[in-house]
Structure formats: C-alpha cells, structure tokens
Amino acid sequence: MTNQRSLPSVETLQSQACWDLLRSTSVGRLAVWVEDHPDIFPVNYKVDHGSLVFRTGEGTKLQAAAGDTPVALEADGVLVDANVAWSVVVKGRAEVIELTPDTLDSVGLLLFPWQAGQKDHFVRIVPTSLTGRRFAVTPPLMWWSPLSDDLRAKLERLKEETD
C-alpha cells in the first residue's frame, strides 16, 4: 500500500468566470513600471463594460499607469466555506478617462477609495489578457513542517551572531 498524497487540482478559469470573480471583490494590486523598476499599488476598482476602472490622485501611480508601458492588476480571494482560493490577473493598457457628465454616470459606479484625499482621476484598464485560476487550499499539515533541531540551532546561532 502506498501513501500518496494527492495534489490539489488547479482549475484554469474561462473569461466569464474571471469577470464574475473580479466583480465579487473591489480591491486589487496594480503593477506598473516606474522609471527603472516595477512597483505595486493597492487600488479599489470596479468592472465596467469589459474593463476595470479605478480612481487615483496625482502622483507616481497615475504617471506610471498613464504611460506607454502596459500594466497588470491582480485580484484574489478565498471561499473559506468551500476551502477554495482564486486569483485573476488582468494585463493591458491603462487610459486616463476624460471626465464628462456621461462618463461620470458610467464610471462613478460607487467607486470610493479607502484612503482619504483628492482622487479625481479615473483610469480604465483595457485588457489585452485575462487569466484566472481556482484551486483547493492545502491544509497546513500538508505543507507545514516543524524545524529540525539542527536547523533550529543553526538559526538561533545566526540570530545571536547578528544581534
């Protein structure tokens, strides 16, 4: 008899499932290129007609998103009762939205940032790629293992040496 552990399966999500999951949360991480390095910013977003919209103020995030370099946004979540996690990544171009009364009606979408301050720029991410996956969350006993006595002693010595 073998004692084989089954690995959790990963489900690659279709586009509609990705959009449904993106609609189920409002916080994601926006990845942009700033000068010579990547940077990540949390944003509140809403799904709007096959794109994502977020609000921001003047600064690094707006400048980087409005540039010519593509951006990415990741949102994820956990369905605790089902022991399932998911992750969706949107890649594409960001466009600063010219505000008119019509666009305010469309992109307002109850889009309220968590952080106080003037956030009067709306940015739309137009996807060129949309990917997602859903998978069973592995119980901690499957991946967590205690430190061996030897490794614990080495780490403690190293800590003492650096203190």
Coordinates of N, CA and C in Angstrom, one line a residue, residues 22-147:
L22 N -13.9 39.0 -10.5 CA -13.5 40.4 -10.4 C -14.6 41.2 -9.9
R23 N -15.8 40.9 -10.2 CA -17.0 41.7 -9.7 C -17.3 41.4 -8.3
S24 N -16.8 40.2 -7.8 CA -17.1 39.8 -6.4 C -16.2 40.5 -5.3
T25 N -15.2 41.3 -5.8 CA -14.3 42.0 -4.8 C -14.1 43.4 -5.4
S26 N -13.5 44.2 -4.6 CA -13.2 45.6 -5.2 C -11.8 46.1 -4.9
V27 N -11.0 45.2 -4.4 CA -9.6 45.6 -4.2 C -8.6 44.7 -5.0
G28 N -7.7 45.3 -5.6 CA -6.7 44.6 -6.3 C -5.3 45.3 -6.2
R29 N -4.3 44.7 -6.8 CA -3.0 45.2 -6.8 C -2.6 45.6 -8.2
L30 N -2.3 46.9 -8.4 CA -1.9 47.4 -9.7 C -0.4 47.3 -9.8
A31 N 0.1 46.6 -10.8 CA 1.5 46.6 -11.1 C 1.8 47.5 -12.2
V32 N 2.8 48.4 -12.0 CA 3.2 49.3 -13.0 C 4.8 49.4 -13.1
W33 N 5.3 50.0 -14.1 CA 6.7 50.2 -14.3 C 7.0 51.6 -14.0
V34 N 7.9 51.9 -13.0 CA 8.2 53.2 -12.5 C 9.7 53.4 -12.7
E35 N 10.1 54.3 -13.7 CA 11.4 54.6 -14.0 C 12.2 53.3 -14.4
D36 N 12.9 52.7 -13.4 CA 13.7 51.5 -13.8 C 13.3 50.3 -12.9
H37 N 12.1 50.3 -12.4 CA 11.7 49.1 -11.5 C 10.2 49.0 -11.5
P38 N 9.8 47.8 -11.2 CA 8.3 47.6 -11.1 C 7.9 48.1 -9.7
D39 N 6.6 48.4 -9.6 CA 6.0 48.9 -8.3 C 4.6 48.4 -8.3
I40 N 4.1 48.2 -7.1 CA 2.7 47.7 -6.9 C 1.9 48.6 -6.0
F41 N 0.7 48.9 -6.3 CA -0.2 49.8 -5.5 C -1.5 49.1 -5.3
P42 N -2.0 49.1 -4.1 CA -3.4 48.6 -3.9 C -4.4 49.6 -4.5
V43 N -5.4 49.2 -5.1 CA -6.4 50.1 -5.7 C -7.8 49.5 -5.5
N44 N -8.8 50.3 -5.3 CA -10.2 50.0 -5.3 C -10.6 50.1 -6.8
Y45 N -11.3 49.1 -7.3 CA -11.7 49.1 -8.7 C -13.1 48.6 -8.9
K46 N -13.7 48.9 -10.0 CA -15.0 48.3 -10.4 C -14.8 47.8 -11.9
V47 N -15.6 46.8 -12.2 CA -15.7 46.3 -13.5 C -16.7 47.2 -14.3
D48 N -16.3 47.6 -15.5 CA -17.2 48.5 -16.3 C -17.0 48.1 -17.7
H49 N -18.0 47.5 -18.3 CA -18.1 47.2 -19.7 C -16.8 46.5 -20.2
G50 N -16.4 45.4 -19.6 CA -15.2 44.6 -20.1 C -13.9 45.3 -19.8
S51 N -13.9 46.2 -18.8 CA -12.6 46.8 -18.4 C -12.7 47.0 -16.9
L52 N -11.6 47.5 -16.3 CA -11.6 47.8 -14.9 C -11.3 49.3 -14.8
V53 N -12.0 50.0 -13.8 CA -11.8 51.4 -13.6 C -11.4 51.6 -12.1
F54 N -10.4 52.5 -11.9 CA -10.1 52.9 -10.5 C -9.9 54.4 -10.5
R55 N -9.9 54.9 -9.3 CA -9.7 56.3 -9.1 C -8.3 56.5 -8.4
T56 N -7.7 57.6 -8.7 CA -6.4 57.9 -8.0 C -6.2 59.4 -8.1
G57 N -5.2 59.9 -7.3 CA -4.8 61.3 -7.3 C -3.6 61.4 -8.1
E58 N -3.1 62.7 -8.1 CA -1.8 62.9 -8.8 C -0.7 62.1 -8.1
G59 N 0.3 61.7 -8.9 CA 1.5 61.1 -8.3 C 2.0 59.9 -9.1
T60 N 2.8 59.1 -8.5 CA 3.6 58.1 -9.2 C 2.7 57.1 -9.9
K61 N 1.6 56.7 -9.1 CA 0.7 55.6 -9.7 C 0.1 56.2 -11.0
L62 N -0.4 57.4 -11.0 CA -1.1 57.9 -12.1 C -0.1 58.1 -13.3
Q63 N 1.1 58.7 -13.0 CA 2.1 58.9 -14.1 C 2.5 57.5 -14.7
A64 N 2.7 56.5 -13.9 CA 3.1 55.2 -14.4 C 2.0 54.6 -15.2
A65 N 0.8 54.6 -14.7 CA -0.4 54.0 -15.4 C -0.7 54.7 -16.7
A66 N -0.5 56.0 -16.7 CA -0.8 56.7 -17.9 C 0.2 56.7 -19.0
G67 N 1.4 56.1 -18.7 CA 2.5 56.0 -19.7 C 2.2 54.9 -20.7
D68 N 3.2 54.7 -21.5 CA 3.1 53.7 -22.6 C 3.3 52.3 -22.2
T69 N 3.8 52.0 -21.0 CA 4.1 50.7 -20.6 C 2.8 50.0 -20.1
P70 N 2.6 48.7 -20.5 CA 1.4 48.0 -20.1 C 1.4 47.9 -18.6
V71 N 0.2 47.6 -18.0 CA 0.0 47.4 -16.6 C -0.6 46.1 -16.3
A72 N -0.6 45.7 -15.1 CA -1.3 44.4 -14.7 C -2.1 44.7 -13.4
L73 N -3.2 44.0 -13.2 CA -3.9 44.1 -12.0 C -4.2 42.7 -11.6
E74 N -4.0 42.4 -10.3 CA -4.3 41.1 -9.7 C -5.3 41.3 -8.6
A75 N -6.3 40.4 -8.6 CA -7.3 40.4 -7.5 C -7.4 38.9 -7.2
D76 N -7.6 38.6 -5.9 CA -7.8 37.2 -5.5 C -8.7 37.2 -4.3
G77 N -9.0 36.0 -3.9 CA -9.9 35.8 -2.8 C -9.9 34.3 -2.3
V78 N -10.5 34.1 -1.2 CA -10.7 32.7 -0.6 C -12.1 32.5 -0.3
L79 N -12.7 31.4 -0.7 CA -14.0 31.0 -0.4 C -13.8 30.0 0.8
V80 N -13.9 30.6 2.0 CA -13.5 29.8 3.2 C -14.3 28.6 3.4
D81 N -15.6 28.7 3.2 CA -16.5 27.5 3.4 C -16.2 26.4 2.4
A82 N -15.8 26.8 1.2 CA -15.5 25.8 0.2 C -14.0 25.3 0.2
N83 N -13.2 26.0 1.0 CA -11.8 25.7 1.1 C -11.1 25.9 -0.3
V84 N -11.5 27.0 -1.0 CA -11.1 27.2 -2.3 C -10.5 28.6 -2.4
A85 N -9.4 28.8 -3.1 CA -8.9 30.2 -3.4 C -8.9 30.4 -4.9
W86 N -8.8 31.7 -5.2 CA -8.8 32.1 -6.7 C -7.9 33.3 -6.9
S87 N -7.4 33.4 -8.1 CA -6.6 34.6 -8.5 C -6.9 34.9 -9.9
V88 N -7.1 36.2 -10.2 CA -7.3 36.6 -11.6 C -6.3 37.8 -11.9
V89 N -5.7 37.7 -13.1 CA -4.8 38.7 -13.5 C -5.3 39.3 -14.8
V90 N -5.4 40.7 -14.8 CA -5.7 41.4 -16.0 C -4.5 42.2 -16.4
K91 N -4.1 42.0 -17.7 CA -3.0 42.7 -18.3 C -3.5 43.6 -19.4
G92 N -2.9 44.8 -19.6 CA -3.4 45.6 -20.6 C -2.9 47.0 -20.5
R93 N -3.5 47.9 -21.2 CA -3.2 49.3 -21.2 C -4.1 50.1 -20.3
A94 N -3.5 51.1 -19.7 CA -4.3 52.0 -18.8 C -4.5 53.3 -19.6
E95 N -5.7 53.8 -19.5 CA -6.1 55.1 -20.1 C -6.7 56.0 -19.1
V96 N -6.3 57.2 -19.0 CA -6.9 58.2 -18.1 C -8.2 58.6 -18.8
I97 N -9.3 58.5 -18.1 CA -10.6 58.8 -18.7 C -10.9 60.3 -18.6
E98 N -11.3 60.9 -19.7 CA -11.7 62.3 -19.8 C -13.1 62.4 -19.2
L99 N -13.2 63.2 -18.1 CA -14.4 63.2 -17.4 C -15.5 64.2 -18.1
T100 N -16.6 63.6 -18.3 CA -17.8 64.3 -18.8 C -18.9 63.9 -18.0
P101 N -20.1 64.6 -18.0 CA -21.2 64.1 -17.3 C -21.6 62.6 -17.6
D102 N -21.5 62.2 -18.9 CA -21.8 60.9 -19.3 C -20.9 59.9 -18.7
T103 N -19.5 60.2 -18.7 CA -18.6 59.2 -18.2 C -18.7 59.2 -16.7
L104 N -19.0 60.3 -16.0 CA -19.2 60.2 -14.6 C -20.3 59.3 -14.2
D105 N -21.4 59.3 -15.0 CA -22.5 58.4 -14.7 C -22.1 57.0 -14.9
S106 N -21.3 56.7 -15.9 CA -20.8 55.4 -16.2 C -19.7 54.9 -15.3
V107 N -18.7 55.7 -15.0 CA -17.6 55.2 -14.2 C -17.7 55.5 -12.8
G108 N -18.6 56.4 -12.4 CA -18.8 56.6 -10.9 C -18.9 55.3 -10.2
L109 N -19.9 54.5 -10.6 CA -20.0 53.1 -10.2 C -19.8 52.9 -8.7
L110 N -20.1 53.9 -7.9 CA -19.9 53.8 -6.5 C -18.5 53.4 -6.2
L111 N -17.6 54.1 -6.9 CA -16.1 53.8 -6.8 C -15.5 54.7 -5.7
F112 N -15.4 54.3 -4.5 CA -14.9 55.1 -3.4 C -13.6 54.6 -2.9
P113 N -12.5 55.4 -3.0 CA -11.2 54.9 -2.5 C -11.2 54.8 -1.0
W114 N -10.4 53.9 -0.4 CA -10.4 53.7 1.0 C -9.6 54.8 1.7
Q115 N -8.6 55.3 1.0 CA -7.7 56.4 1.6 C -8.3 57.7 1.3
A116 N -8.3 58.6 2.3 CA -8.8 60.0 2.1 C -7.9 60.7 1.2
G117 N -8.4 61.8 0.6 CA -7.6 62.6 -0.2 C -8.3 62.9 -1.6
Q118 N -7.7 63.8 -2.3 CA -8.3 64.1 -3.6 C -7.9 63.0 -4.6
K119 N -8.9 62.3 -5.1 CA -8.8 61.2 -6.1 C -9.7 61.5 -7.2
D120 N -9.3 62.5 -8.0 CA -10.2 63.0 -9.1 C -9.8 62.5 -10.5
H121 N -8.9 61.6 -10.5 CA -8.6 61.0 -11.8 C -9.1 59.6 -11.9
F122 N -9.8 59.3 -13.0 CA -10.3 57.9 -13.2 C -9.5 57.3 -14.3
V123 N -9.1 56.0 -14.1 CA -8.2 55.3 -15.0 C -8.9 54.0 -15.4
R124 N -8.9 53.7 -16.7 CA -9.5 52.5 -17.2 C -8.4 51.5 -17.7
I125 N -8.5 50.3 -17.2 CA -7.5 49.3 -17.7 C -8.3 48.5 -18.8
V126 N -7.8 48.6 -20.0 CA -8.4 47.8 -21.1 C -7.6 46.6 -21.3
P127 N -8.2 45.4 -21.1 CA -7.5 44.2 -21.1 C -7.0 43.7 -22.4
T128 N -5.8 43.2 -22.5 CA -5.3 42.5 -23.6 C -5.1 41.0 -23.3
S129 N -5.1 40.8 -22.0 CA -5.0 39.4 -21.4 C -5.8 39.3 -20.1
L130 N -6.5 38.2 -20.0 CA -7.3 38.0 -18.8 C -7.1 36.5 -18.4
T131 N -6.5 36.2 -17.3 CA -6.3 34.8 -16.9 C -6.7 34.6 -15.4
G132 N -7.1 33.4 -15.1 CA -7.5 33.2 -13.7 C -7.4 31.7 -13.4
R133 N -7.3 31.4 -12.1 CA -7.2 30.1 -11.7 C -7.9 29.9 -10.3
R134 N -8.4 28.8 -10.1 CA -9.1 28.4 -8.8 C -8.5 27.1 -8.4
F135 N -8.3 27.0 -7.0 CA -7.6 25.8 -6.6 C -8.0 25.5 -5.1
A136 N -7.9 24.3 -4.7 CA -8.2 23.9 -3.3 C -7.1 24.4 -2.4
V137 N -7.5 24.9 -1.3 CA -6.5 25.4 -0.3 C -5.9 24.1 0.4
T138 N -4.6 24.0 0.4 CA -4.0 22.8 1.0 C -4.0 23.0 2.6
P139 N -4.4 22.1 3.3 CA -4.4 22.2 4.8 C -3.0 22.4 5.3
P140 N -2.8 23.2 6.3 CA -1.4 23.5 6.8 C -0.6 22.2 7.1
L141 N -1.3 21.2 7.6 CA -0.5 20.0 7.9 C 0.1 19.3 6.7
M142 N -0.3 19.6 5.5 CA 0.2 19.1 4.3 C 1.5 19.8 3.9
W143 N 1.6 21.1 4.2 CA 2.8 21.9 3.8 C 3.7 22.3 4.9
W144 N 3.2 22.4 6.1 CA 3.9 22.9 7.2 C 4.7 21.8 7.9
S145 N 6.0 22.0 8.1 CA 6.8 21.0 8.8 C 7.6 21.7 9.8
P146 N 7.7 21.2 11.0 CA 8.5 21.8 12.1 C 10.0 21.8 11.7
L147 N 10.7 22.8 12.2 CA 12.2 22.8 12.0 C 12.8 21.7 12.8

